[in-house]
GROMACS .gro file of C-alpha atoms in nm:
model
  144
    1UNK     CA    1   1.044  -1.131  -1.211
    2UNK     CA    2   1.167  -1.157  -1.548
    3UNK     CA    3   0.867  -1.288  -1.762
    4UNK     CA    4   0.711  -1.020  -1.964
    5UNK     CA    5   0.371  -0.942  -1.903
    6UNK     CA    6   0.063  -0.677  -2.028
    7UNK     CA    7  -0.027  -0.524  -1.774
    8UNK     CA    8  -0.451  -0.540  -1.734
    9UNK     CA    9  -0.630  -0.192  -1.645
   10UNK     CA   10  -1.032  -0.206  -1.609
   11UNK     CA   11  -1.158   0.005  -1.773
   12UNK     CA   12  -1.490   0.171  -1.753
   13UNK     CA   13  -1.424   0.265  -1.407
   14UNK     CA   14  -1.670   0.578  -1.313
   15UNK     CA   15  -1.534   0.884  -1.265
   16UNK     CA   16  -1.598   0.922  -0.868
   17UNK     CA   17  -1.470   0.576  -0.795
   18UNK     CA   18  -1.118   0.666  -0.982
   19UNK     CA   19  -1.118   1.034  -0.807
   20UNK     CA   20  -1.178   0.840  -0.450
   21UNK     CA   21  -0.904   0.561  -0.566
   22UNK     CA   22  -0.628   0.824  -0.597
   23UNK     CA   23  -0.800   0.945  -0.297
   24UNK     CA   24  -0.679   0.646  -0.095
   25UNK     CA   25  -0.375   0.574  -0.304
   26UNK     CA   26  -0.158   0.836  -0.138
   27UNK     CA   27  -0.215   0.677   0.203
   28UNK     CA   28  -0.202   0.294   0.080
   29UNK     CA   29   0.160   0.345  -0.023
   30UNK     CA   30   0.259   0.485   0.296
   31UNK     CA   31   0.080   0.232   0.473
   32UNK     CA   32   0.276  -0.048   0.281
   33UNK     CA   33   0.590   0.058   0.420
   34UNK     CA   34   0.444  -0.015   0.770
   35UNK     CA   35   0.633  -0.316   0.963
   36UNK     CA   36   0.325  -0.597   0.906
   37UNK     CA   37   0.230  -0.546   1.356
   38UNK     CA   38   0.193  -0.195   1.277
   39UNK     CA   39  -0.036  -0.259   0.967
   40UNK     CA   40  -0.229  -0.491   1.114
   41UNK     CA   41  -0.295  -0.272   1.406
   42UNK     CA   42  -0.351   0.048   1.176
   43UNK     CA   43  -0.578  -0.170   0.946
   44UNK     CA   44  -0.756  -0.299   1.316
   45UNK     CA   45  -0.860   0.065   1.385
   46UNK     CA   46  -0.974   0.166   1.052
   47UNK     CA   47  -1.181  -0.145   0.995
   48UNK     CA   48  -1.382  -0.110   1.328
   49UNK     CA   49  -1.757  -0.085   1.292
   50UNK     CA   50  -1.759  -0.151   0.919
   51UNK     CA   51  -2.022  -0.391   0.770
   52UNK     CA   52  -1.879  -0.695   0.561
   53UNK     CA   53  -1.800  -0.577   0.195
   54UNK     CA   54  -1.973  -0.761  -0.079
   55UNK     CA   55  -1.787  -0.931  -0.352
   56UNK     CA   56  -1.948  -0.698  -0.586
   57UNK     CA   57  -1.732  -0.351  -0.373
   58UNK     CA   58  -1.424  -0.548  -0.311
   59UNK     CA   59  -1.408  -0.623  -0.694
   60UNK     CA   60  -1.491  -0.239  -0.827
   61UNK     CA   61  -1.292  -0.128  -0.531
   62UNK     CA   62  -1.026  -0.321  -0.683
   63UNK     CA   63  -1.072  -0.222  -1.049
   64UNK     CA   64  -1.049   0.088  -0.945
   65UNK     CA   65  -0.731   0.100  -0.778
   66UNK     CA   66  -0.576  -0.100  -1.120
   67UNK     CA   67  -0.753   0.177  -1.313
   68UNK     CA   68  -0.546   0.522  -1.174
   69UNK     CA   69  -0.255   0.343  -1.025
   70UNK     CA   70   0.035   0.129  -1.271
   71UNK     CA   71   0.203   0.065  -0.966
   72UNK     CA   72  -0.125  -0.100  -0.806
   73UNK     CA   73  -0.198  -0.287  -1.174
   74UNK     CA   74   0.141  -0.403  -1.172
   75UNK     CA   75   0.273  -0.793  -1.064
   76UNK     CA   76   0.442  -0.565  -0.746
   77UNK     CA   77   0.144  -0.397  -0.674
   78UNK     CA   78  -0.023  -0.644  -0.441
   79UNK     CA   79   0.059  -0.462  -0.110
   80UNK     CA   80  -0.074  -0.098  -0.193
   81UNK     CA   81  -0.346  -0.264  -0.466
   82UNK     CA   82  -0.478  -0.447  -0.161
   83UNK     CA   83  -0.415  -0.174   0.081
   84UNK     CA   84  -0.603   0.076  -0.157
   85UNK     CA   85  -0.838  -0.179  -0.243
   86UNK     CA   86  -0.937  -0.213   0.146
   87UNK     CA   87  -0.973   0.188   0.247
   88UNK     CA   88  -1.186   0.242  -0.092
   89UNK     CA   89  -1.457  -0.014   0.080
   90UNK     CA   90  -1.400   0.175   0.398
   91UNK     CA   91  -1.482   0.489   0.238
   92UNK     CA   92  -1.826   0.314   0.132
   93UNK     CA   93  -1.844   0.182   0.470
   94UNK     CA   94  -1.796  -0.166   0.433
   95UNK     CA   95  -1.428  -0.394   0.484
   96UNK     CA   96  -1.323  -0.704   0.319
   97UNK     CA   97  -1.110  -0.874   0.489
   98UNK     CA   98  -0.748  -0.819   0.433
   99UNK     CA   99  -0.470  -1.063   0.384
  100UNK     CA  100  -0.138  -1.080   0.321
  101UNK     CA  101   0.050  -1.447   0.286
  102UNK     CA  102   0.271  -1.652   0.102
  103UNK     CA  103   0.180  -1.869  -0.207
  104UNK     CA  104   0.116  -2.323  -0.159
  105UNK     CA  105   0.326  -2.422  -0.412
  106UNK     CA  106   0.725  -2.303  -0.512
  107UNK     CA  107   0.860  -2.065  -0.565
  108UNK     CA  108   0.793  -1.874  -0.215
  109UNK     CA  109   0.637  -1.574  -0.320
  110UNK     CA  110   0.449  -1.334  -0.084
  111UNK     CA  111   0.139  -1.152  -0.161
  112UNK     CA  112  -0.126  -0.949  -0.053
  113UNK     CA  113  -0.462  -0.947  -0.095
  114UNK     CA  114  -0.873  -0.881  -0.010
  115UNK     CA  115  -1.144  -1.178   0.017
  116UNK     CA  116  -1.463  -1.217   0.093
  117UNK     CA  117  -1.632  -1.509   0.255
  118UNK     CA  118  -1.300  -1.700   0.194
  119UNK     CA  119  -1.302  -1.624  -0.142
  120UNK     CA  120  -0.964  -1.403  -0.322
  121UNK     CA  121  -1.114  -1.119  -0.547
  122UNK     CA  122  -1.044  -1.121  -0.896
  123UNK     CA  123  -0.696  -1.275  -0.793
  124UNK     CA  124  -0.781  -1.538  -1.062
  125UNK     CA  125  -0.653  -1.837  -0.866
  126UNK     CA  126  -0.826  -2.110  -0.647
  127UNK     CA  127  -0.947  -2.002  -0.314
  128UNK     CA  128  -0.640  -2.229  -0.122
  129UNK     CA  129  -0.341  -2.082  -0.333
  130UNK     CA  130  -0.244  -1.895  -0.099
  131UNK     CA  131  -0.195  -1.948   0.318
  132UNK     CA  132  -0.298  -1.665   0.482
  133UNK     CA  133  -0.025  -1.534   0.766
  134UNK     CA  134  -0.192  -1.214   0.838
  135UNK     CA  135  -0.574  -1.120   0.820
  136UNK     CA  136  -0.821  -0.797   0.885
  137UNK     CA  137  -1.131  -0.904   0.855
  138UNK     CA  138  -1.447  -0.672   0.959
  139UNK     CA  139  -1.553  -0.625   1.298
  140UNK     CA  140  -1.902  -0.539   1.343
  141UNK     CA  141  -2.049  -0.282   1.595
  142UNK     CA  142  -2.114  -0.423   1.955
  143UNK     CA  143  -2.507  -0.436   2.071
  144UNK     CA  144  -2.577  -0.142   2.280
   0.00000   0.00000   0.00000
């Protein structure tokens, strides 16, 4: 990628939602170097018994992975930004759902990313952009 960009940190982020971001950072990057049936197995486990997130977690989730990480704020960042973004819910005890995919229109690009109810979070394109190849969505608790 060769077109120079600023790179956009939230900020205002509290102070226990950064600390629990670089919390979660540590094992987002070595997740991301996961082969994707791994990942999506890892992320399978991790997700179980979580309730939904709400648009409102996924999005300060995601802030606050932008805010401690330049790698996460970065245009490279998708995979541990998303990755991060994901376990910080978790922590909270909700789970967006998870996706990683490949853009509509050329150039191919892939990318990674969290939703909820269909919708990309604070990815600042339409909700079809992207198709969807892999997906971790929440799975709620059976009825005992």
């Amino acid at each position: 990628m060769t077109t120079p960009s600023a790179l956009d940190r939230p900020a205002g982020v509290p102070l226990a939602r950064r600390l629990a971001a670089r919390l979660v950072l540590v094992p987002a990057v070595a997740l991301s170097f996961l082969p994707p049936r791994r990942l999506r197995a890892v992320l399978g486990l991790v997700c179980r018994g979580a309730e939904p997130a709400s648009a409102t977690q996924a999005k300060h989730a995601r802030d606050a992975m932008c805010a401690v990480s330049l790698r996460c704020a970065g245009p490279r960042g998708c995979l541990p930004r998303s990755l991060g973004a994901a376990l910080l819910c978790r922590l909270g005890g909700s789970w967006p759902t998870w996706c990683t995919g490949v853009r509509v229109v050329p150039p191919f690009t892939a990318h990674a990313w969290i939703e909820v109810a269909g919708h990309p979070v604070d990815e600042g394109v339409p909700d079809d952009y992207f198709t969807r190849l892999v997906t971790v969505a929440p799975v709620s608790r059976p009825d005992r």
